[in-house]
Short mmCIF file of C-alpha atoms in Angstrom, two decimals:
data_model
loop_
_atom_site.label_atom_id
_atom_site.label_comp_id
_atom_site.label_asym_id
_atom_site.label_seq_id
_atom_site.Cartn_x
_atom_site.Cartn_y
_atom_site.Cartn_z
CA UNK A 1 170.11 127.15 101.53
CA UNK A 2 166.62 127.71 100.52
CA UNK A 3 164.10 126.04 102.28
CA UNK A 4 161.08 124.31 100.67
CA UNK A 5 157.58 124.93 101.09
CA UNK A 6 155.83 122.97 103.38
CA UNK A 7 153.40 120.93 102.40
CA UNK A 8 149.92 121.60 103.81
CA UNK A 9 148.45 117.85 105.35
CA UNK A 10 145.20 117.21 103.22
CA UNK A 11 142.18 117.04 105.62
CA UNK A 12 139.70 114.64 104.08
CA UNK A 13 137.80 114.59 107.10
CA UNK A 14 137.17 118.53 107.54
CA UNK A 15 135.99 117.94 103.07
CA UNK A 16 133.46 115.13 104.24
CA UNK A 17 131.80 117.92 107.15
CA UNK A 18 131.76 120.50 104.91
CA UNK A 19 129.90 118.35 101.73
CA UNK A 20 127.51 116.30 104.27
CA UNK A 21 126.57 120.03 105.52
CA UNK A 22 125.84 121.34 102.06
CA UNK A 23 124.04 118.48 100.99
CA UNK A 24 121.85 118.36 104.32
CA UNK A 25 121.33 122.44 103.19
CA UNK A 26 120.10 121.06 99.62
CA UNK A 27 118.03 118.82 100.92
CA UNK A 28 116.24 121.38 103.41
CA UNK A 29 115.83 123.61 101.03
CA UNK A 30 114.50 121.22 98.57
CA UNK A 31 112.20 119.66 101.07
CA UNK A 32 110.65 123.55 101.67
CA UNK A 33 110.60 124.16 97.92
CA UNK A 34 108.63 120.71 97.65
CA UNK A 35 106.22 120.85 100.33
CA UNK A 36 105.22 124.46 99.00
CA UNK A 37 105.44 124.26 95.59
CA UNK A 38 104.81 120.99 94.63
CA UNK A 39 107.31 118.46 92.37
CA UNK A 40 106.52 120.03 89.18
CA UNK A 41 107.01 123.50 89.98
CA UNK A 42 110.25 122.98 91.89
CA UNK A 43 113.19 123.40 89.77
CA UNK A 44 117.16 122.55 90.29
CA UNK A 45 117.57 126.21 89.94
CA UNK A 46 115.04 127.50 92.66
CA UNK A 47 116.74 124.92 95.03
CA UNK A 48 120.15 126.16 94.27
CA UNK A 49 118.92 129.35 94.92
CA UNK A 50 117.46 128.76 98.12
CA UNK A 51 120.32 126.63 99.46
CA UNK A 52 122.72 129.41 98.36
CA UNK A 53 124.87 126.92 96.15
CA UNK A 54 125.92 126.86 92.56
CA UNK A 55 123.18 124.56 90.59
CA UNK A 56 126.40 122.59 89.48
CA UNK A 57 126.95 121.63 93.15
CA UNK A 58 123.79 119.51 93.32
CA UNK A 59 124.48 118.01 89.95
CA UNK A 60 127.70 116.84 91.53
CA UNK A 61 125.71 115.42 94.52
CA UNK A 62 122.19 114.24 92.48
CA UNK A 63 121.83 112.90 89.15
CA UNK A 64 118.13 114.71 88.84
CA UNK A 65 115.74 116.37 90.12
CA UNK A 66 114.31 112.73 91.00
CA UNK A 67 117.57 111.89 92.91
CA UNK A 68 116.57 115.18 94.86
CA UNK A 69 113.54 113.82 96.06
CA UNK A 70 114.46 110.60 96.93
CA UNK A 71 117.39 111.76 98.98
CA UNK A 72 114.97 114.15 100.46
CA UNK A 73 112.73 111.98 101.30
CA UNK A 74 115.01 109.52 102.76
CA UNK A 75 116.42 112.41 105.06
CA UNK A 76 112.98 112.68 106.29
CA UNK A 77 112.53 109.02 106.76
CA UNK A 78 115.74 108.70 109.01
CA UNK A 79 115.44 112.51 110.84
CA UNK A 80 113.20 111.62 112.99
CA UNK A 81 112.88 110.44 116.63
CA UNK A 82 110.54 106.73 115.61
CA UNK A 83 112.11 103.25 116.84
CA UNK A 84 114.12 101.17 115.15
CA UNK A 85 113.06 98.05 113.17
CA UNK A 86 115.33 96.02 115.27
CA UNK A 87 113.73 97.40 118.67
CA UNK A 88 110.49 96.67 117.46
CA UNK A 89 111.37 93.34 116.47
CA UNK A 90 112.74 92.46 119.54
CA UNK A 91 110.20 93.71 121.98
CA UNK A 92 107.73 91.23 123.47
CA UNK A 93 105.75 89.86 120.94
CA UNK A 94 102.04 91.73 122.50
CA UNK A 95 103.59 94.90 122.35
CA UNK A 96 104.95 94.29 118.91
CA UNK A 97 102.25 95.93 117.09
CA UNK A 98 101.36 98.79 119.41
CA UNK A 99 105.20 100.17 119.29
CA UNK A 100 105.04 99.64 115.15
CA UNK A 101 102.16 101.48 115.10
CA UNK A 102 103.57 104.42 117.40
CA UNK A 103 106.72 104.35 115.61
CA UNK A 104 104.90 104.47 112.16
CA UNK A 105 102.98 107.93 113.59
CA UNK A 106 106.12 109.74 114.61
CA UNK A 107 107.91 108.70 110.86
CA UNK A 108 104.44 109.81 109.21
CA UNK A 109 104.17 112.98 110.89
CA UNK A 110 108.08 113.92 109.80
CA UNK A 111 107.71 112.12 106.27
CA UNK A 112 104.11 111.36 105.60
CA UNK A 113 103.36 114.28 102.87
CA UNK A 114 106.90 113.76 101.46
CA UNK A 115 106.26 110.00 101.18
CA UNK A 116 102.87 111.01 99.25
CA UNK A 117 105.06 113.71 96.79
CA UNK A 118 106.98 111.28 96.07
CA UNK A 119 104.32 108.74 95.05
CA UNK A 120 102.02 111.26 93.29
CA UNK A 121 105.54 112.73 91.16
CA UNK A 122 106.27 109.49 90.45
CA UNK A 123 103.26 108.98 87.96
CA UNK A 124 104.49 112.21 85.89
CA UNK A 125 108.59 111.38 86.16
CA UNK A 126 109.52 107.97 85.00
CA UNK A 127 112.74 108.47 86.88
CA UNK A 128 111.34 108.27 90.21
CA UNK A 129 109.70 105.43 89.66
CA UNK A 130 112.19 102.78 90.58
CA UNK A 131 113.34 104.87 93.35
CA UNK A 132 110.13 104.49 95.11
CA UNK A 133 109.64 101.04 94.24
CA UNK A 134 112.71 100.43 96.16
CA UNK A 135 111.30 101.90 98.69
CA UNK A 136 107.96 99.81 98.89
CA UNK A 137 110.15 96.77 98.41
CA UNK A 138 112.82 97.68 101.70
CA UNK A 139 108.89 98.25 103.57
CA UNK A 140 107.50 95.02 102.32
CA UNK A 141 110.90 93.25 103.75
CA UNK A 142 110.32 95.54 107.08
CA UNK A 143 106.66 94.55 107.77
CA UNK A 144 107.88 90.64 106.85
CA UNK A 145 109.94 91.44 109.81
CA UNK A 146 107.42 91.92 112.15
CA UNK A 147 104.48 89.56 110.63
CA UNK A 148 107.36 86.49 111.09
CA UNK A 149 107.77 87.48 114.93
CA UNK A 150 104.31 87.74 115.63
CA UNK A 151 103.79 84.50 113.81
CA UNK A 152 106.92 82.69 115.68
CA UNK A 153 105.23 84.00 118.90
CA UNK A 154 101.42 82.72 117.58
CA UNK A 155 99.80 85.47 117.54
CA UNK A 156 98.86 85.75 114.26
CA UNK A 157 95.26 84.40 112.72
CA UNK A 158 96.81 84.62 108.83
CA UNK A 159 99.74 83.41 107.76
CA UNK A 160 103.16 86.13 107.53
CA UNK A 161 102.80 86.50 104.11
CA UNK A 162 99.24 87.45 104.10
CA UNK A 163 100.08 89.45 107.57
CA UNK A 164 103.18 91.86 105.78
CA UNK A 165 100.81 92.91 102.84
CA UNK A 166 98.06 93.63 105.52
CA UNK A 167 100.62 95.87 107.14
CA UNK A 168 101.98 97.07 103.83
CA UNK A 169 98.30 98.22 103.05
CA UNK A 170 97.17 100.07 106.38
CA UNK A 171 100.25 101.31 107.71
CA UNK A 172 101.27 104.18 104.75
CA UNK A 173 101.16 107.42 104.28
CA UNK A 174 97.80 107.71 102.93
CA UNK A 175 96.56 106.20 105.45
CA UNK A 176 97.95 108.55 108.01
CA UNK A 177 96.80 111.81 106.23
CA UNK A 178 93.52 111.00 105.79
CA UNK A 179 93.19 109.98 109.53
CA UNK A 180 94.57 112.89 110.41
CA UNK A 181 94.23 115.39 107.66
CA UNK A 182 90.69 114.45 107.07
CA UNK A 183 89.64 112.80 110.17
CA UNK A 184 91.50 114.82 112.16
CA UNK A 185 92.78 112.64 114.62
CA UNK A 186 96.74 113.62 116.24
CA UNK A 187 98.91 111.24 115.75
CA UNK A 188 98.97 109.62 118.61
CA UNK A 189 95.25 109.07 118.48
CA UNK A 190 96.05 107.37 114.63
CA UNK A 191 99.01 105.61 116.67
CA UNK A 192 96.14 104.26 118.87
CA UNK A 193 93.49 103.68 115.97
CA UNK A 194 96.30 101.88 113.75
CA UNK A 195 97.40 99.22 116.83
CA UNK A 196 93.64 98.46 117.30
CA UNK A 197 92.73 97.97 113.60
CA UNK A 198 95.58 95.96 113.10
CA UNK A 199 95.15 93.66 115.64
CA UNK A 200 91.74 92.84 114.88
CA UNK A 201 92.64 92.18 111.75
CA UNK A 202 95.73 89.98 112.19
CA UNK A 203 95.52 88.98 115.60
CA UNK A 204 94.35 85.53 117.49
CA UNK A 205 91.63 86.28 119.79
CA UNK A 206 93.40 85.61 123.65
CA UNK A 207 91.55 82.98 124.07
CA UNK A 208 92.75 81.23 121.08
CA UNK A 209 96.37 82.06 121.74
CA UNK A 210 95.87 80.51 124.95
CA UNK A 211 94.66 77.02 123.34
CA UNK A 212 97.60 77.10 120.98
CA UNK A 213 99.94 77.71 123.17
CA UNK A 214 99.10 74.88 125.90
CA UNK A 215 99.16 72.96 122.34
CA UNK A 216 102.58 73.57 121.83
CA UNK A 217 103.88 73.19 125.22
#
């Protein structure tokens, strides 16, 4: 009686490690490609090349070479050690604004020049363009985060709305390289500069907090 082959048990799981390792390979080697040679100059090819995959593997994984960025990008935005939205959020309201400001330096310093790439490419590659603009909308709705608990604590001298686009405008990349590209400040000394500028500009004076406060009680 012959016996029939058995049947080897399909392992979805060890598939999922293996393509989440090639893809994190694409993406380092596009991110090197990027930095060095710019957005332009960077072709699917080169990265394929680099990451030692077939350039039909990362057309499986990204539409375009503006798919490539973004997920690049958004590697670099989540590989790093900065705190959480929610942690922020829920410290106590005065420190609010000094742990943004530290987290924004240690997300800057891993993504800052990627962040600008990406802004910069998207002027000469219509694809990226609602990529990023994605991206400035999920920071507008961050920074409304944080504007609405300093205003719930009242702290704030403007009102949320006018508080999120304040943050939305100071806290970016361009901000942090040409504090620290240009001014040369590290970046815990723009971490520093940041907290202060932004609570002059959006914070009550302690007195004033004070009088509101015994207001509301």
């Amino acid at each position: 009686m012959s016996r029939r082959p058995v049947k080897r048990k399909y392992d979805a799981t060890s598939r999922r490690v293996a393509a989440a390792a090639t893809r994190d390979r694409v993406c380092a080697a596009a991110e090197e490609l990027f930095l060095r040679d710019g957005y332009a100059r960077t072709s699917i090819r080169a990265v394929a090349r680099a990451a030692d995959v077939a350039e039909a593997t990362i057309y499986l994984v990204f539409e375009n070479k503006a798919a490539l960025l973004d997920a690049v990008i958004i590697r670099a935005t989540r590989d790093n050690p900065s705190e959480s939205l929610e942690a922020i959020a829920a410290a106590p309201p005065k420190d609010v604004l000094g742990r943004m400001a530290s987290s924004n330096a240690v997300l800057m310093a891993r993504a800052g020049r990627l962040i600008a790439l990406g802004e910069a490419a998207s002027l000469m590659d219509a694809e990226l363009r609602p990529l990023r603009e994605r991206a400035h909308n999920n920071l507008r709705a961050a920074f409304r985060v944080i504007a609405d608990r300093l205003d719930e604590a009242g702290l704030l001298r403007v009102d949320p709305r006018q508080a999120a686009d304040s943050l939305y405008a100071i806290a970016n990349e361009s901000t942090y390289l040409r504090m620290t590209d240009a001014a040369g400040l590290s970046p815990d000394a723009y971490a520093r500069w940041l907290t202060q500028t932004l609570s002059a500009a959006l914070l009550r004076p302690p007195a004033r907090r004070r009088s509101r406060a015994r207001r509301e009680s």
